[in-house]
Coordinates of C-alpha atoms and ligand atoms in Angstrom, one line a residue:
M1144 CA -0.1 0.1 -0.1
S1145 CA 1.4 3.4 -0.8
A1146 CA 1.4 6.1 1.8
V1147 CA -1.5 8.0 -0.1
V1148 CA -3.7 4.9 0.3
K1149 CA -2.7 4.3 3.7
I1150 CA -3.6 7.6 4.8
M1151 CA -7.4 7.6 2.8
T1152 CA -8.3 4.0 4.5
D1153 CA -7.1 5.2 8.1
S1154 CA -9.0 8.4 7.9
A1155 CA -12.4 7.4 6.6
F1156 CA -14.5 5.2 8.6
Q1157 CA -18.4 4.2 8.7
Q1158 CA -20.1 5.7 11.9
C1159 CA -23.6 5.0 13.4
L1160 CA -25.8 7.9 13.4
N1161 CA -27.2 7.2 16.7
A1162 CA -26.2 10.0 19.2
D1163 CA -26.1 7.3 21.9
C1164 CA -24.0 4.5 20.0
R1165 CA -21.8 6.4 17.6
A1166 CA -20.0 3.0 17.1
T1167 CA -17.2 3.1 14.3
F1168 CA -16.4 0.9 11.4
G1169 CA -13.8 0.5 8.8
V1170 CA -14.6 1.4 5.1
D1171 CA -13.7 -1.8 4.2
Q1172 CA -16.6 -3.5 5.7
T1173 CA -19.7 -4.2 4.3
L1174 CA -22.7 -3.1 6.4
F1175 CA -26.2 -1.3 5.8
A1176 CA -26.9 -0.7 9.3
C1177 CA -25.0 -0.6 12.6
P1178 CA -24.7 -4.0 14.2
D1179 CA -24.5 -2.6 17.5
C1180 CA -28.0 -0.9 17.4
G1181 CA -29.3 -1.1 13.9
D1182 CA -29.2 2.8 13.0
L1183 CA -27.9 4.2 10.0
L1184 CA -24.4 4.6 9.1
D1185 CA -22.5 7.7 7.8
V1186 CA -19.3 8.0 5.9
S1187 CA -17.0 10.1 8.1
Y1188 CA -13.6 11.5 7.7
D1189 CA -10.7 12.5 10.1
W1190 CA -10.1 15.8 8.0
D1191 CA -7.2 16.5 10.1
R1192 CA -5.4 13.9 8.7
L1193 CA -6.2 14.6 5.0
P1194 CA -5.0 16.7 2.4
I1195 CA -6.8 19.8 2.9
P1196 CA -9.7 20.4 0.1
R1197 CA -9.2 24.0 -1.2
R1198 CA -11.6 26.9 -2.4
A1199 CA -10.0 26.3 -5.7
L1200 CA -11.9 22.9 -6.0
F1201 CA -14.9 25.3 -7.4
G1202 CA -13.1 27.2 -9.9
S1203 CA -12.4 25.4 -13.0
M1204 CA -8.8 24.1 -11.5
R1205 CA -9.3 20.6 -13.3
V1206 CA -9.1 21.0 -16.8
D1207 CA -7.3 17.9 -17.9
R1208 CA -10.6 16.3 -19.0
S1209 CA -8.9 13.1 -20.3
D1210 CA -8.2 12.0 -17.0
P1211 CA -11.5 10.0 -16.1
L1212 CA -11.3 11.4 -12.4
N1213 CA -11.3 14.7 -13.5
F1214 CA -14.0 14.3 -16.2
S1215 CA -16.3 12.8 -13.6
G1216 CA -18.8 15.4 -12.1
V1217 CA -18.4 13.4 -8.8
W1218 CA -14.5 12.6 -8.6
R1219 CA -13.1 15.8 -9.5
F1220 CA -14.3 16.7 -6.1
R1221 CA -12.4 13.8 -4.8
E1222 CA -10.8 15.6 -1.8
L1223 CA -14.4 15.9 -0.3
L1224 CA -15.3 12.1 -0.4
P1225 CA -11.8 10.6 0.3
F1226 CA -12.8 7.3 1.2
A1227 CA -11.3 5.6 -1.9
P1228 CA -8.0 5.3 -3.2
P1229 CA -8.1 6.8 -6.8
E1230 CA -7.1 3.4 -8.6
S1231 CA -10.1 1.7 -7.0
I1232 CA -12.6 4.6 -8.3
V1233 CA -15.3 2.9 -10.6
T1234 CA -16.4 5.7 -13.0
I1235 CA -18.6 5.9 -16.2
G1236 CA -18.3 9.4 -16.9
E1237 CA -21.3 10.6 -14.5
G1238 CA -22.1 13.9 -13.4
Q1239 CA -21.7 15.9 -16.6
T1240 CA -24.9 18.0 -15.6
L1241 CA -26.2 21.5 -16.1
L1242 CA -27.0 24.5 -14.0
R1243 CA -29.3 26.6 -16.3
G1244 CA -31.2 29.6 -15.4
S1245 CA -34.7 29.9 -16.8
D1246 CA -36.7 32.9 -16.4
R1247 CA -39.9 31.6 -18.1
V1248 CA -39.9 28.9 -15.1
G1249 CA -38.8 31.6 -12.7
S1250 CA -41.9 33.7 -13.4
Y1251 CA -44.0 30.8 -13.2
I1252 CA -42.7 30.3 -9.5
G1253 CA -42.8 33.9 -8.7
L1254 CA -39.2 35.1 -8.9
N1255 CA -37.6 37.9 -10.3
A1256 CA -35.4 37.5 -13.5
G1257 CA -32.2 35.8 -13.0
G1258 CA -33.6 34.1 -9.7
L1259 CA -34.3 30.7 -10.9
L1260 CA -31.5 28.1 -11.8
L1261 CA -32.3 24.4 -12.9
Q1262 CA -29.8 21.7 -12.0
Y1263 CA -30.3 19.2 -14.5
E1264 CA -29.6 15.8 -13.4
G1265 CA -31.3 14.1 -16.3
L1266 CA -28.0 14.4 -18.2
N1267 CA -26.3 11.4 -16.2
P1268 CA -25.6 8.3 -18.5
S1269 CA -28.8 6.5 -17.0
G1270 CA -30.6 9.7 -17.2
S1271 CA -31.2 10.5 -13.4
F1272 CA -29.2 11.8 -10.2
K1273 CA -28.8 7.9 -9.1
D1274 CA -25.2 7.9 -11.2
N1275 CA -23.9 10.2 -8.6
G1276 CA -24.3 7.8 -5.8
M1277 CA -23.7 4.8 -7.8
T1278 CA -20.2 5.6 -8.8
A1279 CA -19.3 5.9 -5.0
A1280 CA -21.1 2.6 -4.0
F1281 CA -19.6 0.7 -6.8
T1282 CA -16.3 2.2 -5.7
H1283 CA -16.7 0.6 -2.5
A1284 CA -18.1 -2.7 -3.8
R1285 CA -14.8 -3.0 -5.6
I1286 CA -13.0 -1.9 -2.7
V1287 CA -14.7 -5.0 -0.6
G1288 CA -14.5 -7.3 -3.6
A1289 CA -18.0 -7.7 -4.1
R1290 CA -19.1 -8.9 -7.4
R1291 CA -23.1 -9.3 -7.3
V1292 CA -24.8 -6.2 -6.5
A1293 CA -28.8 -5.8 -5.9
C1294 CA -31.4 -3.5 -5.3
A1295 CA -34.9 -3.2 -5.1
S1296 CA -36.7 -0.4 -7.2
T1297 CA -39.0 0.0 -9.9
G1298 CA -37.1 2.8 -11.3
N1299 CA -34.0 4.8 -11.3
T1300 CA -31.9 3.1 -8.8
S1301 CA -32.2 -0.2 -11.1
A1302 CA -31.7 1.5 -14.3
A1303 CA -28.5 3.2 -12.4
L1304 CA -27.2 -0.1 -11.4
A1305 CA -27.8 -2.1 -14.6
V1306 CA -26.0 0.9 -16.6
F1307 CA -23.0 0.6 -14.3
C1308 CA -22.7 -3.1 -14.6
S1309 CA -23.0 -3.3 -17.9
A1310 CA -20.6 -0.3 -18.8
T1311 CA -17.7 -1.5 -16.6
S1312 CA -15.5 -4.6 -16.6
F1313 CA -14.9 -5.7 -13.0
G1314 CA -17.3 -8.3 -13.4
F1315 CA -20.4 -6.7 -11.7
R1316 CA -23.5 -8.6 -12.1
A1317 CA -26.9 -6.7 -11.8
I1318 CA -29.7 -8.1 -9.7
I1319 CA -32.9 -6.2 -9.6
F1320 CA -36.0 -7.0 -7.6
I1321 CA -39.6 -5.5 -8.9
G1322 CA -42.8 -5.9 -7.7
T1323 CA -45.8 -6.7 -10.0
G1324 CA -47.3 -3.3 -9.7
K1325 CA -47.1 -0.5 -12.3
I1326 CA -43.6 0.4 -13.7
A1327 CA -42.5 3.4 -15.7
Y1328 CA -41.5 1.8 -18.9
G1329 CA -38.5 4.1 -19.5
K1330 CA -36.9 3.0 -16.5
L1331 CA -37.7 -0.9 -16.9
A1332 CA -36.5 -0.8 -20.6
Q1333 CA -33.1 0.3 -19.1
A1334 CA -32.7 -2.5 -16.7
L1335 CA -33.7 -5.1 -19.5
D1336 CA -31.8 -3.6 -22.4
H1337 CA -28.6 -3.4 -19.9
G1338 CA -28.8 -6.8 -19.0
A1339 CA -29.6 -7.0 -15.5
L1340 CA -31.1 -10.0 -13.8
T1341 CA -34.5 -8.6 -13.0
V1342 CA -36.5 -10.8 -10.5
Q1343 CA -40.0 -10.0 -10.5
I1344 CA -41.7 -11.0 -6.9
V1345 CA -45.4 -11.5 -7.0
G1346 CA -46.0 -8.8 -4.4
D1347 CA -45.5 -4.9 -4.2
F1348 CA -42.5 -2.7 -3.9
D1349 CA -42.2 -3.3 0.0
D1350 CA -42.3 -7.1 -0.6
A1351 CA -39.5 -6.7 -3.2
M1352 CA -37.6 -4.5 -0.5
A1353 CA -37.9 -7.3 2.2
R1354 CA -36.5 -9.8 -0.2
V1355 CA -33.7 -8.0 -1.3
R1356 CA -32.5 -7.7 2.1
D1357 CA -32.7 -11.3 2.8
V1358 CA -30.6 -12.1 -0.2
T1359 CA -28.0 -9.8 0.7
D1360 CA -28.1 -11.2 4.1
R1361 CA -28.0 -15.0 2.7
L1362 CA -25.7 -14.7 -0.5
G1363 CA -23.2 -11.7 0.7
V1364 CA -24.9 -10.1 -2.4
Y1365 CA -24.0 -6.0 -2.0
L1366 CA -26.9 -3.8 -1.7
M1367 CA -27.4 -0.9 -3.6
N1368 CA -30.5 0.5 -2.0
S1369 CA -30.1 4.1 -0.4
V1370 CA -29.3 2.6 3.0
N1371 CA -25.9 2.3 1.7
P1372 CA -24.1 5.4 3.3
F1373 CA -21.5 5.3 0.2
R1374 CA -24.3 6.4 -2.1
L1375 CA -24.8 9.5 -0.3
E1376 CA -21.0 10.7 -0.7
G1377 CA -21.4 10.6 -4.3
Q1378 CA -24.5 12.6 -4.2
K1379 CA -23.0 15.5 -2.3
T1380 CA -21.3 16.4 -5.4
I1381 CA -24.6 17.7 -7.0
M1382 CA -24.1 20.7 -4.7
Y1383 CA -20.3 21.0 -5.4
R1384 CA -21.1 21.3 -8.9
I1385 CA -24.0 24.0 -8.1
L1386 CA -21.4 26.0 -6.3
E1387 CA -18.9 25.6 -9.1
A1388 CA -21.4 26.8 -11.7
M1389 CA -22.4 29.8 -9.8
N1390 CA -18.3 30.7 -9.5
G1391 CA -18.4 31.4 -5.5
R1392 CA -21.9 32.7 -5.2
I1393 CA -24.1 30.7 -2.7
P1394 CA -27.9 30.5 -3.8
D1395 CA -30.4 31.4 -1.3
W1396 CA -32.5 28.0 -1.4
I1397 CA -32.0 24.6 -2.7
V1398 CA -35.4 22.9 -3.5
V1399 CA -35.2 18.9 -4.1
P1400 CA -38.0 16.3 -4.3
G1401 CA -38.1 13.8 -1.2
G1402 CA -38.6 10.3 -1.5
N1403 CA -36.4 7.9 0.4
L1404 CA -34.8 11.2 1.6
G1405 CA -31.3 10.2 0.3
N1406 CA -30.6 13.3 -2.0
S1407 CA -31.8 16.0 0.8
S1408 CA -29.7 14.0 3.2
A1409 CA -26.4 14.1 1.1
F1410 CA -27.1 17.8 0.5
G1411 CA -27.3 18.6 4.0
K1412 CA -24.1 16.3 4.9
A1413 CA -22.2 18.4 1.7
F1414 CA -22.9 21.7 3.5
L1415 CA -22.1 20.5 6.9
E1416 CA -18.9 19.4 5.7
L1417 CA -18.1 22.5 3.5
K1418 CA -18.8 24.8 6.5
Q1419 CA -16.7 23.0 8.8
L1420 CA -13.9 22.7 6.5
D1421 CA -14.2 26.6 6.3
L1422 CA -14.8 26.5 2.4
I1423 CA -17.8 28.4 2.3
D1424 CA -19.2 31.2 4.6
R1425 CA -23.0 30.8 4.2
I1426 CA -25.3 27.8 3.9
P1427 CA -28.1 28.0 1.4
R1428 CA -31.8 26.9 3.1
L1429 CA -33.1 23.3 2.0
A1430 CA -36.9 22.8 1.0
V1431 CA -37.6 19.1 0.6
I1432 CA -40.8 18.5 -1.5
N1433 CA -43.2 15.5 -1.2
A1434 CA -45.9 14.4 -3.2
A1435 CA -49.6 14.9 -1.4
G1436 CA -50.0 11.2 -1.7
A1437 CA -46.6 10.4 0.0
R1438 CA -46.2 13.2 2.5
T1439 CA -44.6 11.5 5.5
L1440 CA -41.9 14.4 5.6
D1441 CA -44.3 17.2 5.4
E1442 CA -46.3 15.3 8.0
L1443 CA -43.7 14.6 10.4
F1444 CA -41.8 17.8 10.3
N1445 CA -44.9 20.4 10.0
E1446 CA -47.6 18.7 11.7
R1447 CA -46.0 16.6 14.3
G1448 CA -42.7 18.9 15.1
L1449 CA -40.4 16.0 14.4
R1450 CA -37.2 17.5 14.6
W1451 CA -33.2 16.5 14.6
N1452 CA -33.0 17.5 18.3
D1453 CA -29.2 17.3 18.5
G1454 CA -29.1 13.7 17.4
R1455 CA -31.7 12.8 19.1
P1456 CA -35.0 12.7 17.1
E1457 CA -38.1 11.6 18.8
M1458 CA -38.4 8.5 16.2
S1459 CA -41.7 7.1 17.7
L1460 CA -43.7 10.1 16.1
A1461 CA -42.6 8.2 12.9
S1462 CA -43.4 5.0 14.2
D1463 CA -46.9 6.1 15.4
Y1464 CA -47.4 7.5 12.0
Y1465 CA -46.7 4.6 10.2
A1466 CA -48.9 2.5 12.5
E1467 CA -51.8 5.0 11.7
L1468 CA -51.2 4.6 7.8
D1469 CA -51.1 0.8 8.2
A1470 CA -54.4 1.0 10.4
A1471 CA -56.1 3.2 7.8
G1472 CA -54.6 0.7 5.0
K1473 CA -53.2 3.7 3.3
K1474 CA -50.7 3.4 0.7
A1475 CA -48.3 6.0 -1.0
S1476 CA -50.1 7.0 -4.1
T1477 CA -48.6 9.9 -6.8
I1478 CA -47.9 10.0 -10.6
A1479 CA -44.6 10.8 -9.2
S1480 CA -43.5 7.4 -8.9
A1481 CA -39.8 8.2 -8.0
I1482 CA -40.9 9.6 -4.7
E1483 CA -43.8 7.2 -4.2
I1484 CA -42.5 6.3 -0.8
N1485 CA -44.2 6.5 2.7
R1486 CA -41.4 5.1 5.1
P1487 CA -38.4 7.3 3.7
V1488 CA -35.3 5.0 4.9
N1489 CA -33.1 8.1 5.4
L1490 CA -35.6 10.0 7.2
K1491 CA -33.3 10.6 10.3
K1492 CA -30.4 12.0 8.2
C1493 CA -32.9 13.9 6.5
L1494 CA -33.8 15.8 9.8
R1495 CA -30.2 16.4 10.4
A1496 CA -30.1 18.2 6.8
L1497 CA -33.0 20.5 7.7
D1498 CA -31.5 21.3 10.7
V1499 CA -27.8 22.0 9.2
M1500 CA -29.8 24.3 6.4
D1501 CA -32.3 26.0 8.1
G1502 CA -34.9 23.8 5.9
T1503 CA -38.4 23.2 5.4
A1504 CA -40.7 20.5 3.8
R1505 CA -44.0 20.8 1.6
S1506 CA -45.9 18.6 -0.4
V1507 CA -47.6 19.3 -3.6
S1508 CA -50.6 17.5 -5.6
D1509 CA -50.2 15.7 -8.5
Q1510 CA -52.1 18.5 -10.5
E1511 CA -49.2 21.0 -9.5
I1512 CA -46.6 18.6 -10.2
L1513 CA -47.7 18.1 -14.0
D1514 CA -48.5 21.6 -14.4
A1515 CA -45.0 22.3 -13.1
K1516 CA -43.5 19.8 -15.3
A1517 CA -45.3 21.2 -18.4
C1518 CA -43.7 24.5 -17.5
V1519 CA -40.1 23.3 -16.9
G1520 CA -40.5 21.4 -20.4
A1521 CA -41.8 24.9 -22.0
G1522 CA -38.9 26.3 -20.2
G1523 CA -36.3 24.1 -22.2
L1524 CA -35.6 21.3 -19.9
G1525 CA -37.6 17.9 -20.0
C1526 CA -37.8 16.0 -16.6
E1527 CA -39.9 13.4 -14.9
P1528 CA -42.8 14.0 -13.0
A1529 CA -40.9 13.6 -9.4
S1530 CA -38.4 16.1 -10.6
A1531 CA -40.9 18.6 -11.3
A1532 CA -42.3 18.6 -7.4
S1533 CA -39.2 20.7 -6.6
V1534 CA -40.7 23.6 -9.2
A1535 CA -44.0 23.0 -7.7
G1536 CA -42.8 23.3 -4.1
A1537 CA -40.6 26.4 -4.8
K1538 CA -43.9 28.1 -6.2
R1539 CA -45.8 27.0 -3.0
L1540 CA -43.4 28.5 -0.6
R1541 CA -43.3 31.8 -2.9
E1542 CA -46.8 31.9 -2.6
E1543 CA -46.5 31.3 1.2
G1544 CA -43.8 34.3 1.4
I1545 CA -41.3 31.9 2.6
I1546 CA -39.2 32.4 -0.4
S1547 CA -39.1 36.1 -1.7
P1548 CA -38.9 37.3 -5.1
D1549 CA -35.6 38.7 -5.1
E1550 CA -34.1 35.4 -3.8
T1551 CA -32.1 33.1 -5.9
V1552 CA -33.5 29.3 -5.8
V1553 CA -31.7 26.2 -7.5
C1554 CA -34.6 23.5 -8.0
V1555 CA -33.0 20.0 -8.7
L1556 CA -34.5 18.2 -11.6
T1557 CA -33.5 14.9 -10.4
G1558 CA -34.7 12.6 -13.5
H1559 CA -34.8 13.0 -17.5
Q1560 CA -38.2 13.5 -19.2
L1561 CA -38.0 10.1 -21.1
K1562 CA -38.1 8.2 -18.1
D1563 CA -41.7 8.6 -18.0
P1564 CA -43.5 9.3 -21.3
T1565 CA -46.9 8.2 -20.4
A1566 CA -47.5 10.8 -17.9
T1567 CA -46.5 13.4 -20.4
V1568 CA -48.4 12.3 -23.3
A1569 CA -51.8 11.7 -21.2
Y1570 CA -51.3 15.3 -20.0
H1571 CA -50.9 17.0 -23.4
A1572 CA -52.4 14.7 -25.9
G1573 CA -56.0 15.7 -25.5
D1574 CA -57.3 12.1 -25.3
Q1575 CA -59.7 11.9 -22.9
E1576 CA -59.8 8.5 -22.2
L1577 CA -56.0 8.3 -21.7
F1578 CA -56.0 11.1 -19.6
D1579 CA -58.9 9.6 -17.2
S1580 CA -57.2 6.4 -17.2
V1581 CA -53.7 7.7 -16.2
L1582 CA -54.3 11.0 -14.4
G1583 CA -58.0 11.5 -13.3
S1584 CA -57.7 8.6 -11.0
R1585 CA -55.0 10.3 -9.1
G1586 CA -57.4 13.6 -9.0
V1587 CA -56.0 15.4 -11.8
R1588 CA -58.7 17.5 -13.4
R1589 CA -57.0 19.7 -15.8
A1590 CA -54.1 19.8 -18.3
G1591 CA -53.6 23.8 -17.9
F1592 CA -50.4 24.0 -19.8
A1593 CA -51.4 21.2 -22.3
N1594 CA -49.9 21.7 -25.9
R1595 CA -52.3 19.6 -27.9
P1596 CA -51.4 18.0 -31.4
V1597 CA -53.6 20.0 -34.1
V1598 CA -55.6 17.6 -35.8
V1599 CA -55.8 18.5 -39.6
A1600 CA -57.0 17.1 -43.0
N1601 CA -54.3 15.5 -45.2
Q1602 CA -54.9 19.0 -47.4
I1603 CA -52.3 21.3 -47.9
D1604 CA -54.6 24.3 -47.3
D1605 CA -55.9 23.2 -44.1
I1606 CA -52.4 22.6 -42.9
I1607 CA -51.4 26.1 -44.1
R1608 CA -54.4 27.5 -42.0
A1609 CA -53.6 25.7 -38.8
I1610 CA -50.0 26.7 -39.1
A1611 CA -51.2 30.4 -39.6
L1612 CA -53.6 29.9 -36.7
Y1613 CA -51.2 28.2 -34.2
G1614 CA -47.8 28.5 -35.5
E1615 CA -47.1 32.4 -34.5
P1616 CA -43.3 32.9 -33.4
E1617 CA -42.8 33.9 -30.1
S1618 CA -43.1 37.4 -29.3
Ligands
PLP332 C1 -34.8 8.7 -6.5 C2 -35.3 9.5 -7.0 C3 -36.0 10.8 -6.2 C4 -36.2 10.6 -4.9 O1 -34.8 10.9 -4.3 P1 -34.5 10.4 -2.7 O2 -33.1 10.3 -2.5 O3 -35.1 9.1 -2.6 O4 -35.4 11.2 -1.8 C5 -36.8 11.9 -7.2 N1 -36.5 12.1 -8.4 C6 -36.2 11.1 -9.0 C7 -36.2 11.2 -10.2 C8 -35.6 9.8 -8.6 O5 -35.2 9.0 -9.3
ZN333 ZN1 -25.3 2.2 16.3

């Protein structure tokens, strides 16, 4: 082992989140919960023993893009997730994403010109932000010598898992567990096309999740669900890229959809560490947006007063709520399938993020989500329904006066438009039957921003008339 490698493996460790436990474990161990108390684990660093990351990280310091680690939008910040020796890093060119202003979407939210920036994570190789986490978790899997990697997901986690296995040559085999429920075809298509072993359990997502945990225990298969703390290390870099693109300016707000709450947790950890390392002067506020049909965080944070409480959150508030949901037979239900989750596994870490970033939570209806999604599309970036919750949530917070018109807001667009074309076509196409079957059952009543196809006879005069009527250039 070279000296550098030795420092890395000694100075990074896994640590239990539970304030009354705080047990530590090596990064060479494969654990998905604290063996002592069962709580979540963090990847932690002994920063004093590591090369000091410099403010220049957020400038365009790393220009040699022929080096895969500098090309990666995750690993060009490797000093800020220093758990892996550089030669063990697994990268497929993730994180080439974009921060783009959109005044059209900004005015929909109610912000002044220049106030809205969209962080478009749909540009990742698998089309969602999940790749940021996968590169880190695959790196850890390689360090511990894992070959079979598994997750339960009907969506973007499995797509990312399949892409990483097929794009690398370290002998990884993807195993994906899905339930028999509805699956967004864009995402299932990716799992199948990229050659993942796709195991369809007769049961729902929760059954699939329970079985994947059994299998990882029994067969020593490496678990890639977001209880894996290494994934969150990679997802921190979404925040670094925003700071980099803003050239040192700090936004007032980061707004992100919340499902299993891994992303929001990672953002909080990113800013906590940047502040500890004295690399920034100010921390933006965080807004985590649930769907109304899966609003656990909104309910627990706003209605029941659940807080981080210096590391001792009253988690019985959550278990009571889950018991109520079960008693009422309530299941998560939203068109935004990526956030259709009632028991977010990273809840406790998200509470820490809300504490660090003076954050808040809201939930928005499927109607608000789809209207926001259409505005995002018209503003130049296509996203899937879950992603548009960030824009709908920012609009809500603006209307409440929590966000003011002159603030700078970054909404994270988590996944690509083509992940779930069914929802998009049902919204726009003007086909009442399709609208009713896909959206009506979810309480969506109108497509206020629909861009309907214009039906014309196969006659040149009719076509010219239609273009004259509907095809005016924008003023
Ligand atoms: C996974 C996912 C989410 C939810 O992220 P969490 O980290 O689970 O809160 C939101 N949007 C998209 C597109 C996703 O794939
Ligand atoms: Zn513990």
